[in-house]
Amino acid sequence: MKQNAVDAAHIIYAKKQFNKEGGAMEIVKKENKSENEAFYVVGVGASAGGLEALQDFFKSMPDDSGCAFVVIQHLSPDYKSLMSELLARYTKMEVHVASDDEEVKPNHVYLIPPKKELTIHHGHLKLDEQNNINGINLAIDNFFRSLARDCGKYAIAIVLSGAGSDGSLGIRDIKEYGGMIMVQEPKTAAFNSMPLSSIATGLCDYVLPPGKMSKAMTGFIQHPYMHPDEANEQPLHKDTLSKILDVLKEYCHMDFSNYKENTLVRRMERRVSINQFHNLEEYLNYLSGSDQEKETLFKELLIGVTGFFRDAEAFDFIAKNVIPKMKAVNQTIRIWSVACSTGEEVYSIAMLLNEYLESNHLDYEIKIFATDIDRNALAVASQGIYSASVAMDIDPYLLKKYFTKQDSGYRINADIRKMIIFSAHNVLNDPPFSKLNMIICRNLFIYLKTHVQQELLYRFYYALNNSGYLFMGSSESIGEMNESFEVISRKWKIYRQKEDIRPTSNMIINANGLTEHFSSILRTSDYRNIDNHGIKVEKIVESAFSAMSPPSIIINDVDNIIYMGSDIHRILRFKPGVFSQNLYANLPGGLGLFVNGVVRRLHAGEDNVATMCASDIPEFEGKNILINGYTLTVAKTAFYLLTFEIKEAKKEEKFTYIDSNQEIGKRIMELEEELRISKENLQATIEELETTNEELQSSNEELVAANEELQSTNEELQSVNEELYTVNSEYQSKIDELTRLNTDLDNLLINVEVGAMYLDNDLKIRKLTPVVSKITHIMDMDIGRPISHLSLMDNYPNWQDDVRHVQKTLENVDKEIYEVDGKYWLVRIRPYRSEYNAVEGIIITFLEASDLRMMRSSSFEREGKIYWQRENCDVSMWRYDLKHETLWYPYIKDTNSNQRQFSVDDFMKRIHPDDVIHVRSAVDECISGGKNCIEIMYRYKGNDEVYEWIYIQLFVEKKRSDGTAEMIQGKMTILSDQ
């Protein structure tokens, strides 16, 4: 059994190594590059219903944004994705499926292939075989985590439509490393589970419809604050920063002045960029009037990022080297988790403790105090319900043992939940817990100023038992307290308290604004420092107050402790269990009665100083306790100072004495009567509950068994459903496209009056157009019948032989068929080829050729006549010189005569009046450059005054620079006499 606990821790570590590419993986951020080389990498996670969202997103995204896009989907392992083809229609960026070790480039879109896990490392995409964690596909979380570590502030995560909670875990890492997060507006998502799960983390920067994300993204990445060289040109006004903190303090009652200034400025500049303001002054005006932005900034500054077994190797070390060495006091182990956020790390420690106790058969009581100032985070932690994606960080053995699967995710078991007490607590102001075996305070100190860190470590030292352990974040250190703590693991910052070296505190952290008020007065005076070492006056005042006053305590108007003076431990008694700030919960029983009398008089305003002497108290035998009360009014708020002086018992007439035994006796009688009545009521209630519980227990066992089976089935069905929905969306898009193309093709064939008939490889009719039914014997009802059963056209009996010939030889066949109605049809038979050029049937087209045949016959007749006339008539040449306006023309009846020179006007006078316009138009068309060759016929009057038909061809022999003719030459043929 003992070995099982160690093995479990090793399994957790090995699992984290796989998911995070190694626990000690080198963090390579793009900010290490020069600003000119760095570019943003956008991880887009989508599942069921994500196709439409992706199309809307890329449709509005500029093609030259300078970003690289990696699309992660839940794909079926047996399905060839069409996403690259579908997205390519909505963007001009190159879209393709990612390959292993491919370098990521700007203005490219990379798609995850089926059956693969995709991560990014050193700017290159890495592919691994898909590893469904506990049966759940968490490809989006896996990529987001690698993206955060590789790109840092240049990482952008987008969560679109999808079922489940994938992505909600990965965005935590994106936020931690300074990246930006966008989530689809749930109302616009076909499946809103993924967007809602991410929004529930409270880490999202934008919640928008996909079509509006591009504008917000480009505005964010182009903002000057996102480019350090430009941002540094704008000076930081500390006064503005102080005012922002004041606005935030008034809203959430939290003072962030103890945080490092650089951390505050960096977080605020992000909000300036996201809201598209120019500087902090503009943001301050906006913040003052927006409660929503105040809440967002409050969460941004808290930086509540955590996870199960975070830095898994560190938890492995604790399981093997720390937990076995813890010393239980009174069979109890007490642990305090500071700034626990949503509780994942607390539950991780609880599971390891329980594993150790079971494996070693120990019956210790475990008390873990988990505190934070974020009440929303504490509410999540108290419920103990986490999204399904946490399965990525938890070993299957621990997941099955300590969690119950629900529709909303996983719920921590009651055995672990009862170990932990969640409470709102400000570690900077409120008193610490005590008698602790271990304090967990991870990744808080890196945001706090150095002197605040040292004071907290001082408190932690005295809150720990001797040899108690301190577990800090990997980027934190104990600073000047190194002599008071022994290093157990330098790598994972695990320390053990040294019993022999006790530190001293040199400052006091402000408590609920009381000392802060005094400090603010001193800061405004002219005597802030008394020497060159910068020693502040308020420190001296606080030291003097501790040295001069007796044990004292300050409470507020609801009797909660807000400040404790020196030696107060002599009076107060801190009890095991959850810490209470109430004064009476920490006083000895006998003393509380007297303190209550003083406080009651102060509340009533009877005396500004109330004095009472308490005697005969069991805890202080032989002594009197002199109690003094004072009312302090600071900033119109009443506080009460109580001092306690322990004196030897003797008669003091000037004080008011109360017989403690008499007062205690009366109080005991009242309490006993109340207890008796309560016992009677409790007994009756217990009897009823026992009967009901037996019935419920039996029913519950049956329901648990049935629920486990249903949960397992539901997980499988949900995974299959997401894959089917993605496939269906892509197919639906393809079907729509094919429907449009088919409609276009049908309209084309119908409107051009072309008949088409499609045959399959078995020569059965697959499809035909309406024209075919009109001109052949084949009707729509014949679809599916073989051609051997059918007749096509009366004058085309051997059409089946032609079809088989084409099928066998793949040679085209064209036939001209004459029908009895006088129409001619051109029938063309061709092989039907697929997109891969494979023959998948025969296509027969029918085109009416009656007009074409008539035109062809007329053309043949005319051309034959012209040919005969040319062969049997006189032929001679002529030329027209436009430059000199002269025409050389032969004398028709005298074959021995030379060509004669005419003017154009003389030539036109010899043309028959009815042909003048026709000839003039043809010649002008040649002159203008409209045509290079024209044929015309006209009647010409020779020397015998008889008109003869002349056929002449005009050719442009030479052109001017403007394209008009300069010389026209022709061939003339005498066709016949008039």
CSV table of N, CA and C in Angstrom, one decimal, residues 785-910:
chain,number,residue,atom,x,y,z
A,785,ARG,N,-33.5,1.8,-66.1
A,785,ARG,CA,-33.6,0.7,-67.0
A,785,ARG,C,-32.4,0.6,-67.9
A,786,PRO,N,-32.1,-0.6,-68.4
A,786,PRO,CA,-30.9,-0.8,-69.3
A,786,PRO,C,-31.3,-0.3,-70.7
A,787,ILE,N,-30.4,0.1,-71.5
A,787,ILE,CA,-30.7,0.6,-72.9
A,787,ILE,C,-31.2,-0.5,-73.8
A,788,SER,N,-30.9,-1.7,-73.4
A,788,SER,CA,-31.3,-2.8,-74.3
A,788,SER,C,-32.8,-3.0,-74.3
A,789,HIS,N,-33.5,-2.4,-73.4
A,789,HIS,CA,-34.9,-2.5,-73.3
A,789,HIS,C,-35.6,-1.3,-74.1
A,790,LEU,N,-34.8,-0.4,-74.6
A,790,LEU,CA,-35.4,0.9,-75.1
A,790,LEU,C,-35.1,1.1,-76.5
A,791,SER,N,-35.9,2.0,-77.1
A,791,SER,CA,-35.7,2.5,-78.5
A,791,SER,C,-35.5,4.0,-78.4
A,792,LEU,N,-34.5,4.5,-79.1
A,792,LEU,CA,-34.1,5.9,-79.0
A,792,LEU,C,-34.9,6.8,-80.0
A,793,MET,N,-34.6,6.7,-81.3
A,793,MET,CA,-35.2,7.5,-82.4
A,793,MET,C,-35.5,6.5,-83.6
A,794,ASP,N,-36.5,6.8,-84.3
A,794,ASP,CA,-36.9,6.0,-85.4
A,794,ASP,C,-35.8,5.8,-86.5
A,795,ASN,N,-35.1,6.9,-86.8
A,795,ASN,CA,-34.1,6.9,-87.8
A,795,ASN,C,-32.7,6.6,-87.3
A,796,TYR,N,-32.6,6.1,-86.0
A,796,TYR,CA,-31.3,5.8,-85.4
A,796,TYR,C,-31.5,4.5,-84.7
A,797,PRO,N,-31.7,3.4,-85.5
A,797,PRO,CA,-31.9,2.1,-84.8
A,797,PRO,C,-30.6,1.5,-84.2
A,798,ASN,N,-29.5,1.8,-84.7
A,798,ASN,CA,-28.2,1.2,-84.2
A,798,ASN,C,-27.5,2.0,-83.2
A,799,TRP,N,-28.3,2.8,-82.4
A,799,TRP,CA,-27.6,3.7,-81.4
A,799,TRP,C,-27.0,2.9,-80.3
A,800,GLN,N,-27.6,1.7,-80.0
A,800,GLN,CA,-27.0,0.9,-78.9
A,800,GLN,C,-25.6,0.4,-79.3
A,801,ASP,N,-25.4,0.0,-80.6
A,801,ASP,CA,-24.1,-0.4,-81.0
A,801,ASP,C,-23.1,0.7,-80.9
A,802,ASP,N,-23.5,1.9,-81.2
A,802,ASP,CA,-22.6,3.1,-81.1
A,802,ASP,C,-22.2,3.3,-79.6
A,803,VAL,N,-23.2,3.1,-78.7
A,803,VAL,CA,-22.9,3.3,-77.3
A,803,VAL,C,-21.9,2.3,-76.8
A,804,ARG,N,-22.1,1.0,-77.2
A,804,ARG,CA,-21.2,0.0,-76.8
A,804,ARG,C,-19.8,0.2,-77.4
A,805,HIS,N,-19.8,0.7,-78.6
A,805,HIS,CA,-18.5,1.0,-79.2
A,805,HIS,C,-17.7,2.0,-78.5
A,806,VAL,N,-18.4,3.1,-78.1
A,806,VAL,CA,-17.7,4.1,-77.3
A,806,VAL,C,-17.2,3.6,-75.9
A,807,GLN,N,-18.1,2.8,-75.3
A,807,GLN,CA,-17.7,2.2,-74.0
A,807,GLN,C,-16.5,1.3,-74.1
A,808,LYS,N,-16.4,0.6,-75.2
A,808,LYS,CA,-15.3,-0.3,-75.4
A,808,LYS,C,-14.0,0.3,-75.8
A,809,THR,N,-14.1,1.3,-76.8
A,809,THR,CA,-12.9,1.9,-77.4
A,809,THR,C,-12.6,3.3,-76.8
A,810,LEU,N,-13.6,3.9,-76.2
A,810,LEU,CA,-13.4,5.3,-75.6
A,810,LEU,C,-13.2,6.3,-76.8
A,811,GLU,N,-13.7,5.9,-78.0
A,811,GLU,CA,-13.6,6.8,-79.1
A,811,GLU,C,-15.0,7.5,-79.2
A,812,ASN,N,-14.9,8.8,-79.5
A,812,ASN,CA,-16.1,9.6,-79.6
A,812,ASN,C,-16.9,9.2,-80.9
A,813,VAL,N,-18.2,9.3,-80.8
A,813,VAL,CA,-19.1,9.1,-82.0
A,813,VAL,C,-20.0,10.2,-82.2
A,814,ASP,N,-20.1,10.8,-83.4
A,814,ASP,CA,-21.0,11.9,-83.8
A,814,ASP,C,-21.9,11.4,-84.9
A,815,LYS,N,-23.2,11.5,-84.8
A,815,LYS,CA,-24.2,11.1,-85.8
A,815,LYS,C,-25.2,12.3,-86.1
A,816,GLU,N,-25.5,12.5,-87.4
A,816,GLU,CA,-26.5,13.5,-87.7
A,816,GLU,C,-27.8,12.7,-88.1
A,817,ILE,N,-28.8,12.8,-87.4
A,817,ILE,CA,-30.1,12.0,-87.6
A,817,ILE,C,-31.2,12.9,-88.1
A,818,TYR,N,-31.8,12.5,-89.2
A,818,TYR,CA,-32.9,13.2,-89.8
A,818,TYR,C,-34.2,12.6,-89.3
A,819,GLU,N,-35.1,13.4,-88.8
A,819,GLU,CA,-36.4,13.0,-88.3
A,819,GLU,C,-37.5,13.3,-89.4
A,820,VAL,N,-38.6,12.6,-89.2
A,820,VAL,CA,-39.7,12.7,-90.2
A,820,VAL,C,-40.3,14.1,-90.2
A,821,ASP,N,-40.2,14.8,-89.1
A,821,ASP,CA,-40.7,16.2,-89.0
A,821,ASP,C,-39.8,17.2,-89.7
A,822,GLY,N,-38.8,16.8,-90.4
A,822,GLY,CA,-37.9,17.7,-91.1
A,822,GLY,C,-36.8,18.2,-90.3
A,823,LYS,N,-36.6,17.8,-89.1
A,823,LYS,CA,-35.5,18.4,-88.2
A,823,LYS,C,-34.3,17.4,-88.2
A,824,TYR,N,-33.1,18.1,-88.2
A,824,TYR,CA,-31.9,17.3,-88.1
A,824,TYR,C,-31.4,17.4,-86.6
A,825,TRP,N,-30.9,16.3,-86.1
A,825,TRP,CA,-30.3,16.3,-84.7
A,825,TRP,C,-28.9,15.7,-84.7
A,826,LEU,N,-28.0,16.5,-84.1
A,826,LEU,CA,-26.6,16.1,-84.0
A,826,LEU,C,-26.5,15.3,-82.7
A,827,VAL,N,-26.3,14.0,-82.8
A,827,VAL,CA,-26.2,13.1,-81.6
A,827,VAL,C,-24.7,12.8,-81.3
A,828,ARG,N,-24.2,13.2,-80.1
A,828,ARG,CA,-22.8,13.0,-79.8
A,828,ARG,C,-22.7,12.0,-78.6
A,829,ILE,N,-21.9,11.0,-78.7
A,829,ILE,CA,-21.8,10.0,-77.7
A,829,ILE,C,-20.3,10.0,-77.2
A,830,ARG,N,-20.2,10.2,-75.9
A,830,ARG,CA,-18.8,10.4,-75.3
A,830,ARG,C,-18.7,9.6,-74.0
A,831,PRO,N,-17.5,9.2,-73.6
A,831,PRO,CA,-17.3,8.6,-72.3
A,831,PRO,C,-17.5,9.6,-71.2
A,832,TYR,N,-18.1,9.2,-70.1
A,832,TYR,CA,-18.3,10.1,-68.9
A,832,TYR,C,-17.2,9.9,-67.9
A,833,ARG,N,-16.4,10.9,-67.7
A,833,ARG,CA,-15.2,10.8,-66.9
A,833,ARG,C,-15.4,11.5,-65.5
A,834,SER,N,-14.8,10.9,-64.5
A,834,SER,CA,-14.8,11.4,-63.1
A,834,SER,C,-13.7,12.5,-63.0
A,835,GLU,N,-13.6,13.1,-61.7
A,835,GLU,CA,-12.6,14.1,-61.5
A,835,GLU,C,-11.2,13.5,-61.6
A,836,TYR,N,-11.1,12.1,-61.4
A,836,TYR,CA,-9.8,11.4,-61.5
A,836,TYR,C,-9.6,10.8,-62.9
A,837,ASN,N,-10.4,11.3,-63.9
A,837,ASN,CA,-10.3,10.9,-65.3
A,837,ASN,C,-10.7,9.4,-65.5
A,838,ALA,N,-11.4,8.8,-64.5
A,838,ALA,CA,-11.8,7.4,-64.7
A,838,ALA,C,-13.2,7.4,-65.4
A,839,VAL,N,-13.4,6.4,-66.3
A,839,VAL,CA,-14.6,6.3,-67.0
A,839,VAL,C,-15.7,5.7,-66.1
A,840,GLU,N,-16.8,6.4,-65.9
A,840,GLU,CA,-17.8,6.0,-65.1
A,840,GLU,C,-19.2,5.9,-65.8
A,841,GLY,N,-19.2,5.7,-67.1
A,841,GLY,CA,-20.4,5.7,-67.8
A,841,GLY,C,-20.3,6.3,-69.2
A,842,ILE,N,-21.5,6.6,-69.8
A,842,ILE,CA,-21.6,7.3,-71.1
A,842,ILE,C,-22.5,8.5,-71.0
A,843,ILE,N,-22.2,9.5,-71.7
A,843,ILE,CA,-23.1,10.7,-71.8
A,843,ILE,C,-23.5,10.9,-73.3
A,844,ILE,N,-24.8,11.0,-73.6
A,844,ILE,CA,-25.3,11.2,-74.9
A,844,ILE,C,-25.9,12.6,-75.0
A,845,THR,N,-25.5,13.5,-75.9
A,845,THR,CA,-26.1,14.8,-76.0
A,845,THR,C,-26.8,14.9,-77.4
A,846,PHE,N,-27.9,15.7,-77.4
A,846,PHE,CA,-28.7,15.9,-78.6
A,846,PHE,C,-28.8,17.4,-78.9
A,847,LEU,N,-28.3,17.8,-80.0
A,847,LEU,CA,-28.3,19.3,-80.4
A,847,LEU,C,-29.0,19.4,-81.7
A,848,GLU,N,-30.1,20.2,-81.8
A,848,GLU,CA,-30.8,20.4,-83.1
A,848,GLU,C,-29.9,21.1,-84.1
A,849,ALA,N,-29.8,20.5,-85.3
A,849,ALA,CA,-28.8,21.0,-86.3
A,849,ALA,C,-29.5,21.4,-87.6
A,850,SER,N,-30.9,21.6,-87.5
A,850,SER,CA,-31.6,22.0,-88.7
A,850,SER,C,-31.1,23.3,-89.3
A,851,ASP,N,-31.1,24.3,-88.6
A,851,ASP,CA,-30.6,25.6,-89.1
A,851,ASP,C,-29.2,25.6,-89.5
A,852,LEU,N,-28.4,24.9,-88.8
A,852,LEU,CA,-27.0,24.7,-89.2
A,852,LEU,C,-26.8,24.0,-90.5
A,853,ARG,N,-27.6,23.0,-90.7
A,853,ARG,CA,-27.6,22.2,-92.0
A,853,ARG,C,-28.0,23.1,-93.1
A,854,MET,N,-29.1,23.9,-92.9
A,854,MET,CA,-29.6,24.8,-93.9
A,854,MET,C,-28.6,25.8,-94.3
A,855,MET,N,-28.0,26.4,-93.3
A,855,MET,CA,-27.0,27.4,-93.6
A,855,MET,C,-25.8,26.8,-94.3
A,856,ARG,N,-25.4,25.6,-93.9
A,856,ARG,CA,-24.3,25.0,-94.5
A,856,ARG,C,-24.6,24.7,-96.0
A,857,SER,N,-25.8,24.2,-96.3
A,857,SER,CA,-26.2,23.9,-97.7
A,857,SER,C,-26.2,25.2,-98.5
A,858,SER,N,-26.7,26.3,-98.0
A,858,SER,CA,-26.8,27.5,-98.7
A,858,SER,C,-25.4,28.0,-99.0
A,859,SER,N,-24.5,27.9,-98.0
A,859,SER,CA,-23.1,28.3,-98.1
A,859,SER,C,-22.4,27.5,-99.2
A,860,PHE,N,-22.6,26.2,-99.2
A,860,PHE,CA,-22.0,25.4,-100.2
A,860,PHE,C,-22.4,25.8,-101.6
A,861,GLU,N,-23.7,26.1,-101.8
A,861,GLU,CA,-24.3,26.5,-103.1
A,861,GLU,C,-23.7,27.8,-103.5
A,862,ARG,N,-23.6,28.7,-102.7
A,862,ARG,CA,-23.1,30.1,-103.0
A,862,ARG,C,-21.6,30.0,-103.3
A,863,GLU,N,-20.9,29.3,-102.5
A,863,GLU,CA,-19.5,29.1,-102.7
A,863,GLU,C,-19.2,28.4,-104.0
A,864,GLY,N,-20.0,27.4,-104.4
A,864,GLY,CA,-19.8,26.7,-105.6
A,864,GLY,C,-20.0,27.6,-106.8
A,865,LYS,N,-21.0,28.5,-106.8
A,865,LYS,CA,-21.3,29.4,-107.9
A,865,LYS,C,-20.2,30.4,-108.1
A,866,ILE,N,-19.7,30.9,-106.9
A,866,ILE,CA,-18.6,31.9,-107.0
A,866,ILE,C,-17.4,31.2,-107.5
A,867,TYR,N,-17.2,30.0,-107.1
A,867,TYR,CA,-16.0,29.3,-107.6
A,867,TYR,C,-16.0,29.1,-109.1
A,868,TRP,N,-17.2,28.7,-109.6
A,868,TRP,CA,-17.4,28.4,-111.0
A,868,TRP,C,-17.1,29.7,-111.8
A,869,GLN,N,-17.7,30.8,-111.3
A,869,GLN,CA,-17.6,32.1,-112.0
A,869,GLN,C,-16.1,32.6,-112.0
A,870,ARG,N,-15.4,32.3,-110.9
A,870,ARG,CA,-14.0,32.8,-110.8
A,870,ARG,C,-13.2,32.0,-111.9
A,871,GLU,N,-13.5,30.7,-112.0
A,871,GLU,CA,-12.8,29.9,-112.9
A,871,GLU,C,-13.1,30.2,-114.4
A,872,ASN,N,-14.2,30.7,-114.7
A,872,ASN,CA,-14.6,30.9,-116.1
A,872,ASN,C,-14.7,32.4,-116.5
A,873,CYS,N,-14.3,33.3,-115.6
A,873,CYS,CA,-14.4,34.7,-115.9
A,873,CYS,C,-13.1,35.4,-115.9
A,874,ASP,N,-13.1,36.7,-116.4
A,874,ASP,CA,-11.8,37.5,-116.4
A,874,ASP,C,-11.4,37.9,-115.0
A,875,VAL,N,-10.2,37.9,-114.7
A,875,VAL,CA,-9.7,38.3,-113.4
A,875,VAL,C,-8.5,39.3,-113.6
A,876,SER,N,-8.5,40.4,-112.9
A,876,SER,CA,-7.4,41.4,-113.0
A,876,SER,C,-7.2,42.1,-111.7
A,877,MET,N,-6.2,42.8,-111.5
A,877,MET,CA,-5.8,43.5,-110.2
A,877,MET,C,-6.1,45.0,-110.3
A,878,TRP,N,-6.3,45.6,-109.2
A,878,TRP,CA,-6.5,47.1,-109.1
A,878,TRP,C,-5.9,47.6,-107.8
A,879,ARG,N,-5.6,48.9,-107.7
A,879,ARG,CA,-5.0,49.5,-106.6
A,879,ARG,C,-5.5,50.9,-106.3
A,880,TYR,N,-5.6,51.2,-105.0
A,880,TYR,CA,-6.2,52.5,-104.6
A,880,TYR,C,-5.2,53.2,-103.7
A,881,ASP,N,-4.6,54.3,-104.1
A,881,ASP,CA,-3.6,55.1,-103.3
A,881,ASP,C,-4.3,56.2,-102.7
A,882,LEU,N,-4.5,56.1,-101.3
A,882,LEU,CA,-5.2,57.1,-100.6
A,882,LEU,C,-4.4,58.4,-100.4
A,883,LYS,N,-3.1,58.2,-100.4
A,883,LYS,CA,-2.2,59.4,-100.2
A,883,LYS,C,-2.4,60.4,-101.3
A,884,HIS,N,-2.5,59.8,-102.6
A,884,HIS,CA,-2.6,60.7,-103.7
A,884,HIS,C,-4.0,60.7,-104.3
A,885,GLU,N,-4.9,60.0,-103.7
A,885,GLU,CA,-6.3,60.0,-104.1
A,885,GLU,C,-6.4,59.5,-105.6
A,886,THR,N,-5.7,58.5,-105.9
A,886,THR,CA,-5.7,58.0,-107.3
A,886,THR,C,-6.0,56.5,-107.3
A,887,LEU,N,-6.7,56.0,-108.4
A,887,LEU,CA,-7.1,54.6,-108.5
A,887,LEU,C,-6.7,54.1,-109.9
A,888,TRP,N,-6.0,53.0,-109.8
A,888,TRP,CA,-5.6,52.3,-111.0
A,888,TRP,C,-6.5,51.1,-111.3
A,889,TYR,N,-7.2,51.2,-112.5
A,889,TYR,CA,-8.3,50.3,-112.7
A,889,TYR,C,-8.2,49.8,-114.1
A,890,PRO,N,-8.4,48.5,-114.4
A,890,PRO,CA,-8.2,47.9,-115.8
A,890,PRO,C,-9.4,48.2,-116.7
A,891,TYR,N,-9.1,48.2,-118.0
A,891,TYR,CA,-10.2,48.4,-119.0
A,891,TYR,C,-10.7,47.0,-119.2
A,892,ILE,N,-12.0,46.8,-118.9
A,892,ILE,CA,-12.6,45.5,-118.8
A,892,ILE,C,-12.5,44.7,-120.0
A,893,LYS,N,-13.0,45.2,-121.1
A,893,LYS,CA,-13.2,44.5,-122.4
A,893,LYS,C,-11.9,44.3,-123.2
A,894,ASP,N,-10.8,45.0,-122.7
A,894,ASP,CA,-9.6,45.0,-123.5
A,894,ASP,C,-8.5,44.3,-122.7
A,895,THR,N,-8.3,43.0,-122.9
A,895,THR,CA,-7.3,42.3,-122.1
A,895,THR,C,-5.9,42.7,-122.4
A,896,ASN,N,-5.7,43.4,-123.6
A,896,ASN,CA,-4.4,43.8,-123.9
A,896,ASN,C,-4.1,45.2,-123.4
A,897,SER,N,-5.1,45.9,-123.0
A,897,SER,CA,-4.9,47.3,-122.5
A,897,SER,C,-4.2,47.3,-121.1
A,898,ASN,N,-3.5,48.4,-120.9
A,898,ASN,CA,-2.9,48.6,-119.6
A,898,ASN,C,-3.9,49.1,-118.6
A,899,GLN,N,-3.6,49.1,-117.3
A,899,GLN,CA,-4.4,49.7,-116.3
A,899,GLN,C,-4.5,51.2,-116.5
A,900,ARG,N,-5.6,51.7,-116.2
A,900,ARG,CA,-5.8,53.2,-116.3
A,900,ARG,C,-6.0,53.8,-115.0
A,901,GLN,N,-5.6,55.1,-114.9
A,901,GLN,CA,-5.6,55.9,-113.7
A,901,GLN,C,-6.9,56.7,-113.7
A,902,PHE,N,-7.6,56.6,-112.6
A,902,PHE,CA,-8.9,57.3,-112.4
A,902,PHE,C,-8.8,58.1,-111.1
A,903,SER,N,-9.6,59.2,-111.1
A,903,SER,CA,-9.9,59.8,-109.8
A,903,SER,C,-11.0,59.0,-109.1
A,904,VAL,N,-11.2,59.1,-107.8
A,904,VAL,CA,-12.2,58.3,-107.1
A,904,VAL,C,-13.6,58.7,-107.6
A,905,ASP,N,-13.8,60.0,-107.8
A,905,ASP,CA,-15.1,60.5,-108.3
A,905,ASP,C,-15.4,59.9,-109.6
A,906,ASP,N,-14.4,59.8,-110.6
A,906,ASP,CA,-14.7,59.2,-111.9
A,906,ASP,C,-15.1,57.8,-111.8
A,907,PHE,N,-14.4,57.1,-110.8
A,907,PHE,CA,-14.7,55.7,-110.6
A,907,PHE,C,-16.1,55.5,-110.1
A,908,MET,N,-16.5,56.3,-109.1
A,908,MET,CA,-17.8,56.1,-108.5
A,908,MET,C,-18.9,56.4,-109.5
A,909,LYS,N,-18.7,57.3,-110.5
A,909,LYS,CA,-19.7,57.6,-111.5
A,909,LYS,C,-20.0,56.4,-112.4
A,910,ARG,N,-19.1,55.5,-112.5
A,910,ARG,CA,-19.3,54.3,-113.4
A,910,ARG,C,-20.0,53.2,-112.7
